[in-house]
Amino acid sequence: MPDGINNHQAQGGAAPQFDAIIVGAGFSGLYQLHQLRDQLGLNVLVIEAGDDVGGTWYWNRYPGARCDSESHYYSYSFSRALQEEWRWSERYPEHGEIRRYLAHVADRFDLRRNISLNTRLTAARWDEAGNRWLIDTDTRGTLSATVFITAVGCLSAANIPQIPGLDTFKGAWHHTGRWPHQGVDFTGKRVGLIGTGSTGIQATPVIAQQAAQLTVFQRTANYSIPARNRPLTDEEWSEIQDSYEAIRERARSSTNGHPFVIFDKSALDVSPAERSRRYEEAWARGGLGFRAAFNDLLKNPAANATASDFIRAKIAEIVRDPATAAKLTPTDHPFASKRPPVDTDYFDTFNRANVTLVDIKATPIERIEARGIQTTETLHELDIIVFATGFDALTGPLLALEISGAGGHNLRQDWAAGPRSYLGLQPPHYPNMFTITGPGSPSVLTNMPVAIEQHTQWITACISYMRAHGFVRIETSEEEAGTWVAKVNAAANATLLPMANSSWYLGANVPGKPRVFMPYAGGMAHYARICDEVARDGYRGFTLSRARQVA
Ligand code: N01
């Protein structure tokens, strides 16, 4: 049993009290715990539903699951010793390696004693009289904390489409974000995979190698850039170690939290020959850095069209059957207006004899039945269905917590028309609550650890300030949230991001979800400056109160 958890509840006593309760033991929750406990000396508890640390990576274990950010910067930067002792094995970290890294962090900083595993938060309620949060859990009764911090990730609520007849399917089915820990054996099986986002694009080539037959059901064709994954050599690793501080600094001062050097010219300001040379080089290097080939790919439609056309031409080159190549070619949105996937042999996989592509815009899925998936054209007989259908992103994990705030407010109702939050850090009417990488912050538009470190450090500094000045309550207002939401919209509208109608950034992938652009697209470094200025101005936009004012 972690420190600080006692059995008052079982004995009918008051809810066990903590200075802070954090939900989630992934990248965010672990570092937030370390800071609050070891820097500020607070009594902190992390609640985690899984049976180990890892967060998003605890659940995402599907074949081919690895991060699209490169390993040496998809990691914490706060501890030089940690950075020096952990050696990543490949250019992109595979899911198991990320879990081993996070387990190492938990052990190294002795975090486990303040983490309650196998514990699910069932509701969180603001107690006005006590000026505290009451946190209901499934295994430990009700706990109480002055500060409530959500570290639940942005992509953790699985989106499983309501396709009629799924319950009648005689085979097995799995969502990639809830993958069985023991793995799934595809040997000799007829597999159907629905979804061609980053996940489906990673899983398709790996499943194709094992399955007897793979049928990929595609709703929207996607752009994808080769990842060019490979083992990191000792020489590369020592170069990374030598320049680590500069790499970290570049990532922190960038738009997306990646240490890319963005070429300082428009795609339209160079000759066609140079443009094509640069795209070829970026394609050969591989990875999300393709977006840095020019400085206006996400701002100028004509510039973007040159990148989109380049990738379309690559698809036509790689995929031998012209009809399949045509189906795989995206035409309805500009490159990178949806989160761009990176892949290992994705397009080439459609040259395999055991792989079929079904365009479900042309021949939609009608239902699932005992033997497989019935489209308007035919019945695809299957043994296993894989749902690579993504997540109820950003708001889904928060709304699942059933949070009630001050004055009878309820987050589900408050966000019925879209998330409202100041800086993506706190919604109005939810005092002393902080949302790490919440909607309205750069979050999913960045390399996540950069956004996570910035948010957790800001929250730690804020709590430290409150304690130093005798404040016990911090809250924001409807007005501040409204102004910030307008900035989030304006930042998105200055880019091509809203041009993708089916993007999960807009909530468009979940039926009935309000279509609101959720992450802040104004850039990570710019956002961090705004947060710093807010703090420097005595937490402008927040109201801080001392105990007697609260009572
Ligand atoms: O999910 P997605 P994902 N019927 O929403 C389709 C991160 N990630 O899990 O485009 C049929 O992107 C849907 O079709 P459409 C990364 O940020 C990171 O792939 O909506 N199809 C789409 O093709 C990524 O962006 C890593 O028309 C349906 C697919 O399912 C995010 O997670 C690795 C459907 C879902 O694509 C989400 O990626 C993997 C339906 N009813 C993922 N509903 C890293 O490396 C949805 N689809 C860190």
Coordinates of C-alpha atoms and ligand atoms in Angstrom, one line a residue:
M1 CA 0.0 0.0 0.0
P2 CA 1.5 3.4 -1.0
D3 CA 2.5 5.9 1.7
G4 CA -0.2 8.1 2.8
I5 CA -3.1 5.7 2.0
N6 CA -4.6 4.6 5.2
N7 CA -7.8 2.7 6.0
H8 CA -9.7 5.6 7.6
Q9 CA -12.4 5.0 5.1
A10 CA -12.8 1.4 6.0
Q11 CA -13.1 2.3 9.6
G12 CA -15.7 4.9 8.8
G13 CA -13.4 7.9 9.3
A14 CA -13.0 11.0 7.1
A15 CA -11.6 10.6 3.6
P16 CA -7.8 10.2 3.6
Q17 CA -6.4 13.6 2.8
F18 CA -3.6 14.5 0.4
D19 CA -2.1 17.7 -0.7
A20 CA -2.5 16.6 -4.3
I21 CA -4.1 13.7 -6.1
I22 CA -3.0 13.0 -9.7
V23 CA -4.9 10.7 -12.0
G24 CA -2.7 8.7 -14.4
A25 CA 0.8 7.2 -14.2
G26 CA 2.2 7.9 -17.6
F27 CA 4.7 10.5 -18.6
S28 CA 2.7 13.3 -17.0
G29 CA 1.7 11.7 -13.8
L30 CA 5.1 10.4 -13.0
Y31 CA 6.9 13.7 -13.5
Q32 CA 4.2 15.6 -11.7
L33 CA 4.5 13.3 -8.7
H34 CA 8.3 13.7 -8.6
Q35 CA 8.1 17.4 -8.7
L36 CA 5.3 17.9 -6.1
R37 CA 6.7 15.3 -3.7
D38 CA 10.5 15.8 -4.1
Q39 CA 10.6 19.5 -4.9
L40 CA 7.7 20.9 -2.8
G41 CA 7.6 18.1 -0.1
L42 CA 3.8 17.5 -0.6
N43 CA 1.8 14.5 0.3
V44 CA 0.8 13.2 -3.1
L45 CA -1.0 10.2 -4.4
V46 CA -1.2 9.0 -8.0
I47 CA -4.2 6.9 -9.0
E48 CA -3.7 4.5 -11.9
A49 CA -6.3 2.1 -13.4
G50 CA -3.6 -0.1 -15.0
D51 CA -1.5 -2.7 -13.1
D52 CA 1.7 -0.9 -13.9
V53 CA 3.0 2.6 -14.9
G54 CA 3.1 3.6 -18.5
G55 CA -0.1 5.5 -19.3
T56 CA -1.0 5.5 -22.9
W57 CA 1.8 3.0 -23.6
Y58 CA 0.5 0.7 -20.9
W59 CA -2.6 0.2 -23.2
N60 CA -1.2 0.6 -26.7
R61 CA 0.6 -2.7 -27.4
Y62 CA -0.7 -3.5 -30.9
P63 CA 1.7 -4.9 -33.5
G64 CA 4.0 -2.2 -34.8
A65 CA 3.2 0.2 -32.0
R66 CA 6.1 2.6 -31.6
C67 CA 6.4 6.3 -31.2
D68 CA 6.6 8.7 -34.2
S69 CA 8.9 11.0 -32.3
E70 CA 12.5 9.9 -32.2
S71 CA 13.5 8.2 -29.0
H72 CA 16.2 10.6 -27.9
Y73 CA 13.7 13.4 -27.6
Y74 CA 10.6 11.4 -26.8
S75 CA 11.9 11.3 -23.2
Y76 CA 12.3 13.5 -20.2
S77 CA 14.8 16.3 -20.2
F78 CA 14.6 17.3 -16.5
S79 CA 17.3 15.0 -15.2
R80 CA 20.7 14.9 -16.9
A81 CA 21.6 11.8 -15.0
L82 CA 18.5 10.0 -16.3
Q83 CA 19.4 11.2 -19.8
E84 CA 22.9 9.9 -19.6
E85 CA 22.1 6.5 -18.1
W86 CA 19.2 5.5 -20.5
R87 CA 20.4 4.2 -23.9
W88 CA 17.6 4.0 -26.5
S89 CA 18.1 1.1 -28.9
E90 CA 16.3 2.4 -32.1
R91 CA 15.6 5.7 -33.8
Y92 CA 12.0 5.4 -32.8
P93 CA 11.1 3.7 -29.5
E94 CA 8.9 0.6 -29.6
H95 CA 6.1 0.4 -27.1
G96 CA 7.8 -2.1 -24.8
E97 CA 10.9 0.0 -24.7
I98 CA 8.9 3.1 -23.7
R99 CA 7.2 1.1 -20.9
R100 CA 10.7 -0.1 -19.7
Y101 CA 11.9 3.5 -19.7
L102 CA 8.9 4.7 -17.6
A103 CA 9.2 1.8 -15.2
H104 CA 12.9 2.7 -14.8
V105 CA 11.9 6.3 -14.1
A106 CA 9.4 5.1 -11.5
D107 CA 12.0 3.0 -9.8
R108 CA 14.9 5.4 -10.1
F109 CA 13.0 8.3 -8.5
D110 CA 11.3 5.9 -6.0
L111 CA 7.9 6.9 -7.3
R112 CA 6.0 3.7 -6.8
R113 CA 5.4 4.2 -3.1
N114 CA 3.0 7.1 -3.9
I115 CA 1.2 5.3 -6.8
S116 CA -2.0 3.3 -6.3
L117 CA -2.2 0.9 -9.2
N118 CA -5.3 -1.0 -10.2
T119 CA -7.3 1.9 -8.8
R120 CA -9.9 3.6 -11.0
L121 CA -11.2 7.1 -10.3
T122 CA -15.0 6.9 -10.6
A123 CA -15.9 10.5 -9.9
A124 CA -14.3 13.7 -8.7
R125 CA -16.3 16.3 -6.8
W126 CA -15.4 19.8 -5.6
D127 CA -16.3 20.2 -1.9
E128 CA -17.0 23.9 -1.5
A129 CA -17.2 23.8 2.3
G130 CA -14.0 21.9 2.7
N131 CA -12.3 23.8 -0.2
R132 CA -11.1 20.4 -1.4
W133 CA -11.6 17.7 -4.0
L134 CA -13.3 14.5 -3.1
I135 CA -12.1 11.7 -5.3
D136 CA -14.2 8.5 -5.5
T137 CA -12.3 5.3 -6.4
D138 CA -13.4 1.8 -7.1
T139 CA -11.0 0.1 -4.7
R140 CA -10.0 2.7 -2.0
G141 CA -13.3 4.5 -1.3
T142 CA -13.3 8.3 -1.3
L143 CA -10.0 10.2 -1.0
S144 CA -9.6 13.9 -0.6
A145 CA -7.1 16.4 -1.9
T146 CA -6.5 20.2 -2.0
V147 CA -5.3 20.0 -5.6
F148 CA -6.6 17.6 -8.3
I149 CA -4.5 17.1 -11.3
T150 CA -5.5 15.1 -14.4
A151 CA -2.7 13.3 -16.2
V152 CA -4.9 11.1 -18.2
G153 CA -3.3 11.6 -21.7
C154 CA -5.0 12.9 -24.8
L155 CA -5.5 9.7 -26.7
S156 CA -6.6 7.2 -24.1
A157 CA -10.4 6.8 -24.5
A158 CA -10.8 4.2 -27.3
N159 CA -13.2 5.0 -30.1
I160 CA -15.0 1.7 -31.0
P161 CA -17.5 2.4 -33.8
Q162 CA -21.1 1.3 -33.2
I163 CA -21.3 -1.1 -36.1
P164 CA -24.5 -3.1 -36.0
G165 CA -23.9 -6.8 -35.4
L166 CA -20.5 -6.7 -33.7
D167 CA -21.9 -8.8 -30.8
T168 CA -22.8 -11.5 -33.3
F169 CA -19.3 -11.9 -34.7
K170 CA -18.0 -15.4 -34.1
G171 CA -14.3 -14.5 -34.3
A172 CA -12.2 -12.3 -32.0
W173 CA -12.0 -8.5 -32.2
H174 CA -9.7 -6.0 -30.5
H175 CA -9.2 -2.2 -30.4
T176 CA -5.6 -1.3 -30.8
G177 CA -5.7 1.0 -27.8
R178 CA -6.8 -1.9 -25.5
W179 CA -4.6 -4.6 -26.9
P180 CA -4.3 -7.9 -25.0
H181 CA -1.1 -8.0 -23.0
Q182 CA -0.5 -11.6 -24.1
G183 CA -0.6 -10.5 -27.8
V184 CA -2.7 -11.8 -30.6
D185 CA -1.6 -14.7 -32.9
F186 CA -2.5 -13.9 -36.5
T187 CA -0.9 -17.0 -37.9
G188 CA -3.1 -18.6 -40.6
K189 CA -6.0 -16.1 -39.8
R190 CA -8.1 -13.9 -42.0
V191 CA -7.8 -10.5 -40.5
G192 CA -9.9 -7.4 -41.1
L193 CA -8.4 -4.0 -40.0
I194 CA -10.6 -0.9 -39.9
G195 CA -8.9 2.4 -39.9
T196 CA -5.9 4.0 -41.6
G197 CA -4.6 6.6 -39.2
S198 CA -1.2 6.5 -37.6
T199 CA -2.1 3.3 -35.8
G200 CA -3.6 1.4 -38.7
I201 CA -0.6 2.5 -40.8
Q202 CA 1.8 1.1 -38.2
A203 CA -0.1 -2.2 -37.7
T204 CA -0.9 -3.1 -41.3
P205 CA 2.6 -4.1 -42.5
V206 CA 3.3 -6.2 -39.3
I207 CA -0.1 -8.0 -39.4
A208 CA 0.3 -8.6 -43.1
Q209 CA 3.5 -10.6 -42.5
Q210 CA 1.8 -13.0 -40.1
A211 CA -1.8 -13.3 -41.2
A212 CA -3.0 -15.6 -44.0
Q213 CA -5.1 -12.7 -45.4
L214 CA -5.4 -9.1 -44.4
T215 CA -8.2 -6.9 -45.5
V216 CA -7.8 -3.2 -44.8
F217 CA -11.0 -1.2 -44.6
Q218 CA -10.2 2.4 -45.4
R219 CA -12.6 5.3 -45.0
T220 CA -10.1 8.2 -45.7
A221 CA -6.9 7.8 -47.6
N222 CA -3.9 9.2 -45.7
Y223 CA -0.5 10.7 -46.4
S224 CA 2.3 8.9 -44.8
I225 CA 6.1 9.4 -44.7
P226 CA 8.6 6.6 -44.3
A227 CA 9.9 6.4 -40.7
R228 CA 13.2 4.9 -41.7
N229 CA 13.5 3.3 -38.3
R230 CA 16.8 1.6 -37.5
P231 CA 19.0 0.6 -34.6
L232 CA 20.9 3.6 -33.2
T233 CA 24.7 3.0 -33.5
D234 CA 27.1 3.7 -30.7
E235 CA 28.5 6.5 -32.8
E236 CA 25.1 8.1 -33.3
W237 CA 24.4 7.7 -29.6
S238 CA 27.5 9.4 -28.6
E239 CA 26.8 12.3 -31.0
I240 CA 23.4 12.7 -29.4
Q241 CA 24.9 12.7 -25.9
D242 CA 27.4 15.3 -27.0
S243 CA 24.7 17.7 -28.3
Y244 CA 21.8 16.8 -26.0
E245 CA 21.4 20.2 -24.4
A246 CA 21.3 21.9 -27.8
I247 CA 18.7 19.3 -29.0
R248 CA 16.5 19.9 -26.0
E249 CA 16.8 23.6 -26.3
R250 CA 15.8 23.4 -30.0
A251 CA 12.8 21.3 -29.2
R252 CA 11.6 23.7 -26.4
S253 CA 12.0 26.7 -28.6
S254 CA 10.1 25.2 -31.6
T255 CA 6.5 25.2 -32.8
N256 CA 5.9 21.4 -32.3
G257 CA 8.4 20.4 -29.6
H258 CA 10.5 18.6 -32.1
P259 CA 14.2 19.7 -32.6
F260 CA 13.8 20.1 -36.4
V261 CA 15.6 22.8 -38.2
I262 CA 12.9 24.3 -40.4
F263 CA 14.2 25.4 -43.8
D264 CA 13.7 29.1 -43.8
K265 CA 12.0 29.5 -47.2
S266 CA 8.5 29.0 -48.7
A267 CA 8.1 26.0 -51.0
L268 CA 7.1 28.5 -53.6
D269 CA 10.3 30.5 -53.3
V270 CA 12.6 27.9 -54.8
S271 CA 12.9 26.4 -58.3
P272 CA 10.9 23.2 -59.0
A273 CA 14.2 21.3 -59.2
E274 CA 15.3 22.5 -55.7
R275 CA 11.9 21.8 -54.3
S276 CA 11.9 18.3 -55.6
R277 CA 15.5 17.8 -54.3
R278 CA 14.5 19.0 -50.8
Y279 CA 11.4 16.7 -50.7
E280 CA 13.5 13.7 -51.9
E281 CA 16.0 14.4 -49.2
A282 CA 13.3 14.7 -46.5
W283 CA 11.6 11.5 -47.8
A284 CA 15.0 9.7 -47.6
R285 CA 15.6 11.0 -44.1
G286 CA 12.1 10.0 -43.1
G287 CA 9.9 10.9 -40.1
L288 CA 7.8 13.8 -39.0
G289 CA 10.6 16.2 -40.0
F290 CA 9.3 16.1 -43.5
R291 CA 7.1 19.0 -42.5
A292 CA 10.2 21.1 -41.9
A293 CA 11.3 20.9 -45.6
F294 CA 9.8 24.4 -46.1
N295 CA 8.5 27.0 -43.6
D296 CA 4.9 27.4 -44.9
L297 CA 3.6 23.9 -45.6
L298 CA 0.9 24.3 -42.9
K299 CA 0.1 27.9 -43.7
N300 CA 0.0 28.3 -47.5
P301 CA -2.4 26.0 -49.5
A302 CA -0.3 26.4 -52.7
A303 CA 2.9 25.6 -50.8
N304 CA 1.2 22.6 -49.2
A305 CA 0.0 21.4 -52.6
T306 CA 3.6 20.8 -53.7
A307 CA 4.2 18.5 -50.7
S308 CA 0.8 16.8 -51.1
D309 CA 1.5 16.2 -54.8
F310 CA 5.0 14.9 -54.0
I311 CA 3.6 12.2 -51.6
R312 CA 0.8 11.3 -54.0
A313 CA 3.4 10.7 -56.7
K314 CA 5.4 8.5 -54.3
I315 CA 2.2 6.4 -53.6
A316 CA 1.8 5.9 -57.4
E317 CA 5.4 4.9 -57.7
I318 CA 5.3 2.4 -54.8
V319 CA 1.9 0.7 -55.3
R320 CA 2.0 -1.5 -58.4
D321 CA -1.8 -1.9 -59.0
P322 CA -3.0 1.5 -60.3
A323 CA -6.5 1.0 -58.9
T324 CA -5.2 0.3 -55.4
A325 CA -2.8 3.2 -55.7
A326 CA -5.7 5.5 -56.6
K327 CA -7.7 4.3 -53.6
L328 CA -4.7 4.9 -51.3
T329 CA -4.2 8.5 -52.7
P330 CA -5.6 11.2 -50.4
T331 CA -7.5 13.9 -52.2
D332 CA -9.8 15.4 -49.7
H333 CA -7.4 17.2 -47.3
P334 CA -4.0 18.8 -47.5
F335 CA -0.9 17.0 -46.2
A336 CA -0.5 17.4 -42.4
S337 CA -3.9 18.9 -41.8
K338 CA -4.6 15.6 -40.1
R339 CA -1.8 14.3 -37.8
P340 CA 0.7 12.9 -40.4
P341 CA 1.5 9.2 -39.8
V342 CA 5.0 7.8 -40.4
D343 CA 5.4 4.2 -41.5
T344 CA 7.5 1.2 -42.3
D345 CA 6.6 -0.2 -45.7
Y346 CA 2.9 0.8 -45.4
F347 CA 2.2 1.5 -49.1
D348 CA 4.5 -1.4 -50.2
T349 CA 2.4 -3.8 -48.1
F350 CA -0.5 -3.4 -50.6
N351 CA 1.8 -5.1 -53.2
R352 CA 1.5 -8.3 -51.2
A353 CA -0.7 -11.1 -52.5
N354 CA -2.3 -11.6 -49.1
V355 CA -3.4 -7.9 -48.6
T356 CA -6.6 -6.3 -50.0
L357 CA -7.8 -2.7 -49.7
V358 CA -11.5 -2.0 -49.4
D359 CA -12.6 1.6 -49.9
I360 CA -15.5 1.9 -47.5
K361 CA -16.5 5.3 -48.7
A362 CA -17.3 3.6 -52.1
T363 CA -18.7 0.4 -50.5
P364 CA -19.6 1.2 -46.9
I365 CA -19.8 -1.3 -44.1
E366 CA -23.4 -2.3 -43.6
R367 CA -23.0 -4.5 -40.6
I368 CA -20.9 -7.1 -38.9
E369 CA -22.2 -10.6 -38.9
A370 CA -21.1 -14.0 -37.5
R371 CA -18.7 -14.7 -40.4
G372 CA -17.3 -11.2 -41.0
I373 CA -17.9 -7.7 -42.3
Q374 CA -20.7 -7.1 -44.8
T375 CA -20.2 -4.1 -47.1
T376 CA -22.7 -2.9 -49.7
E377 CA -20.6 -5.0 -52.1
T378 CA -19.8 -8.3 -50.4
L379 CA -19.2 -10.3 -47.2
H380 CA -15.6 -10.3 -46.2
E381 CA -15.1 -13.5 -44.2
L382 CA -12.8 -12.9 -41.2
D383 CA -11.4 -14.6 -38.1
I384 CA -10.2 -11.5 -36.3
I385 CA -11.3 -7.8 -36.6
V386 CA -8.8 -5.1 -35.5
F387 CA -10.3 -1.7 -34.8
A388 CA -7.6 0.9 -35.5
T389 CA -10.3 3.5 -35.2
G390 CA -8.6 5.9 -32.9
F391 CA -9.8 7.8 -29.8
D392 CA -12.3 10.1 -28.4
A393 CA -9.3 12.5 -28.2
L394 CA -8.5 15.2 -25.6
T395 CA -12.0 15.6 -24.0
G396 CA -12.9 11.9 -23.9
P397 CA -10.4 10.9 -21.1
L398 CA -11.4 14.0 -19.0
L399 CA -15.2 13.5 -19.4
A400 CA -14.8 9.9 -18.4
L401 CA -13.7 11.1 -14.9
E402 CA -17.3 12.4 -14.2
I403 CA -16.0 15.7 -12.7
S404 CA -18.3 18.1 -10.8
G405 CA -17.1 21.6 -9.9
A406 CA -18.2 24.5 -7.9
G407 CA -21.8 25.8 -8.0
G408 CA -23.3 22.6 -9.3
H409 CA -21.2 22.6 -12.5
N410 CA -20.5 19.4 -14.3
L411 CA -17.8 19.1 -16.9
R412 CA -19.8 17.0 -19.2
Q413 CA -22.5 19.7 -19.4
D414 CA -20.1 22.6 -19.4
W415 CA -18.3 21.1 -22.4
A416 CA -21.4 19.9 -24.3
A417 CA -20.6 22.4 -27.1
G418 CA -16.8 21.9 -26.9
P419 CA -14.1 22.3 -24.3
R420 CA -13.7 25.6 -22.4
S421 CA -10.6 26.2 -20.5
Y422 CA -8.1 28.9 -19.6
L423 CA -4.7 28.1 -21.2
G424 CA -5.9 24.5 -21.5
L425 CA -4.9 24.3 -17.9
Q426 CA -8.1 24.9 -16.0
P427 CA -11.8 25.1 -16.8
P428 CA -13.8 27.8 -15.1
H429 CA -15.8 26.5 -12.0
Y430 CA -13.2 23.9 -11.2
P431 CA -11.0 25.5 -8.5
N432 CA -7.6 23.9 -7.7
M433 CA -7.9 21.5 -10.7
F434 CA -5.2 21.4 -13.4
T435 CA -5.4 19.5 -16.7
I436 CA -2.0 18.4 -17.9
T437 CA -2.0 18.8 -21.7
G438 CA -5.7 19.5 -21.6
P439 CA -7.7 20.8 -24.6
G440 CA -6.7 24.3 -25.4
S441 CA -3.0 23.6 -24.9
P442 CA -0.6 22.6 -27.6
S443 CA -0.7 19.0 -26.4
V444 CA -1.2 16.6 -29.4
L445 CA 0.3 19.1 -31.9
T446 CA 3.7 18.7 -30.1
N447 CA 6.2 16.0 -29.2
M448 CA 4.3 15.2 -26.0
P449 CA 7.1 15.1 -23.4
V450 CA 8.0 18.8 -24.2
A451 CA 4.4 19.8 -23.6
I452 CA 4.2 17.6 -20.5
E453 CA 7.3 19.0 -18.9
Q454 CA 6.2 22.6 -19.6
H455 CA 2.7 22.0 -18.0
T456 CA 3.9 20.1 -15.0
Q457 CA 6.6 22.6 -14.3
W458 CA 4.1 25.5 -14.6
I459 CA 1.7 23.7 -12.2
T460 CA 4.4 23.0 -9.7
A461 CA 5.5 26.6 -9.8
C462 CA 1.9 27.8 -9.3
I463 CA 1.3 25.5 -6.3
S464 CA 4.6 26.6 -4.8
Y465 CA 3.6 30.3 -5.3
M466 CA 0.3 29.6 -3.7
R467 CA 1.8 28.0 -0.6
A468 CA 4.5 30.7 -0.3
H469 CA 1.8 33.4 -0.3
G470 CA -0.8 31.6 1.8
F471 CA -3.3 31.1 -1.0
V472 CA -5.5 28.0 -0.8
R473 CA -7.7 28.4 -3.9
I474 CA -7.1 29.2 -7.5
E475 CA -9.8 29.5 -10.1
T476 CA -10.4 31.1 -13.4
S477 CA -13.5 32.7 -15.0
E478 CA -15.9 32.2 -17.9
E479 CA -14.5 35.4 -19.4
E480 CA -10.9 34.2 -19.4
A481 CA -11.9 30.8 -20.8
G482 CA -13.9 32.5 -23.5
T483 CA -11.0 34.8 -24.5
W484 CA -8.7 31.8 -24.5
V485 CA -11.0 29.6 -26.6
A486 CA -11.2 32.5 -29.1
K487 CA -7.4 32.5 -29.3
V488 CA -7.4 28.7 -29.8
N489 CA -9.8 29.1 -32.7
A490 CA -7.8 32.1 -34.2
A491 CA -4.6 30.1 -34.0
A492 CA -6.1 27.1 -35.8
N493 CA -7.6 29.3 -38.4
A494 CA -4.2 30.8 -39.2
T495 CA -3.2 27.3 -40.4
L496 CA -4.5 24.7 -42.8
L497 CA -5.4 22.4 -39.9
P498 CA -9.2 23.1 -40.0
M499 CA -9.2 22.0 -43.7
A500 CA -9.4 18.3 -42.7
N501 CA -13.0 17.5 -42.2
S502 CA -12.5 14.1 -40.6
S503 CA -9.7 15.1 -38.3
W504 CA -9.8 14.0 -34.6
Y505 CA -8.3 17.4 -33.8
L506 CA -11.8 18.6 -34.5
G507 CA -13.6 15.8 -32.8
A508 CA -14.9 14.8 -36.2
N509 CA -14.1 11.1 -35.8
V510 CA -16.6 10.5 -33.0
P511 CA -20.3 10.6 -34.0
G512 CA -22.1 13.4 -32.1
K513 CA -19.0 15.1 -30.8
P514 CA -19.0 18.9 -31.2
R515 CA -16.8 20.0 -34.1
V516 CA -14.4 22.3 -32.3
F517 CA -10.7 22.6 -33.0
M518 CA -9.3 21.5 -29.6
P519 CA -5.5 21.9 -29.4
Y520 CA -3.7 25.3 -29.4
A521 CA -2.0 25.7 -32.7
G522 CA -0.1 28.9 -31.9
G523 CA 3.1 27.0 -31.3
M524 CA 4.7 25.3 -28.2
A525 CA 7.3 28.0 -27.5
H526 CA 4.9 30.9 -28.0
Y527 CA 2.4 29.1 -25.7
A528 CA 5.1 28.5 -23.0
R529 CA 5.9 32.3 -23.1
I530 CA 2.2 33.2 -22.6
C531 CA 2.1 30.8 -19.6
D532 CA 5.3 32.3 -18.2
E533 CA 3.9 35.8 -18.5
V534 CA 0.7 34.8 -16.8
A535 CA 2.7 33.5 -13.9
R536 CA 5.0 36.5 -13.8
D537 CA 1.9 38.7 -13.6
G538 CA 0.8 37.0 -10.4
Y539 CA -1.2 34.4 -12.3
R540 CA -3.2 36.8 -14.4
G541 CA -6.6 35.5 -15.4
F542 CA -6.8 33.4 -12.2
T543 CA -8.3 34.5 -8.9
L544 CA -6.2 33.4 -5.9
S545 CA -7.8 33.3 -2.5
R546 CA -6.7 32.9 1.1
A547 CA -8.5 30.7 3.6
R548 CA -10.6 33.4 5.3
Q549 CA -12.0 34.7 2.0
V550 CA -13.0 31.1 1.1
A551 CA -14.8 30.5 4.3
Ligands
N01_1 O1 -6.5 7.1 -34.9 P1 -7.0 8.1 -36.0 P2 -5.1 6.5 -34.7 N1 -15.6 3.4 -39.7 O2 -8.2 8.8 -35.5 C1 -11.0 5.4 -39.1 C2 -1.4 9.1 -32.1 N2 -0.6 7.9 -32.4 O3 -5.2 5.5 -33.5 O4 -10.0 9.3 -41.2 C3 -14.6 3.2 -40.4 O5 -6.0 9.0 -36.5 C4 -10.6 6.8 -39.5 O6 -11.2 7.2 -40.7 P3 -11.4 8.8 -41.0 C5 -1.3 10.1 -33.2 O7 -1.3 11.4 -32.7 C6 0.7 8.1 -32.1 O8 -4.6 5.9 -35.9 O9 -12.0 9.4 -39.7 N3 -13.4 3.8 -40.2 C7 -9.1 6.7 -39.5 O10 -8.7 6.1 -40.7 C8 -2.5 9.7 -34.0 O11 -2.9 10.7 -34.9 C9 1.6 7.2 -32.3 O12 -12.3 8.8 -42.1 C10 -13.3 4.6 -39.1 C11 -8.9 5.7 -38.4 O13 -10.1 4.9 -38.2 C12 -3.4 9.4 -32.9 O14 -2.7 8.7 -32.0 C13 1.2 6.0 -32.9 C14 -14.4 4.7 -38.2 C15 -8.6 6.3 -37.0 O15 -7.4 7.1 -37.2 C16 -4.6 8.6 -33.4 O16 -4.2 7.7 -34.3 C17 -0.1 5.8 -33.2 C18 -15.6 4.1 -38.6 N4 -16.8 4.2 -37.8 C19 -1.0 6.8 -32.9 N5 -14.1 5.5 -37.2 C20 2.9 7.5 -31.9 O17 3.8 7.2 -32.5 C21 -12.8 5.9 -37.4 N6 -12.3 5.3 -38.5 C22 3.1 8.4 -30.8

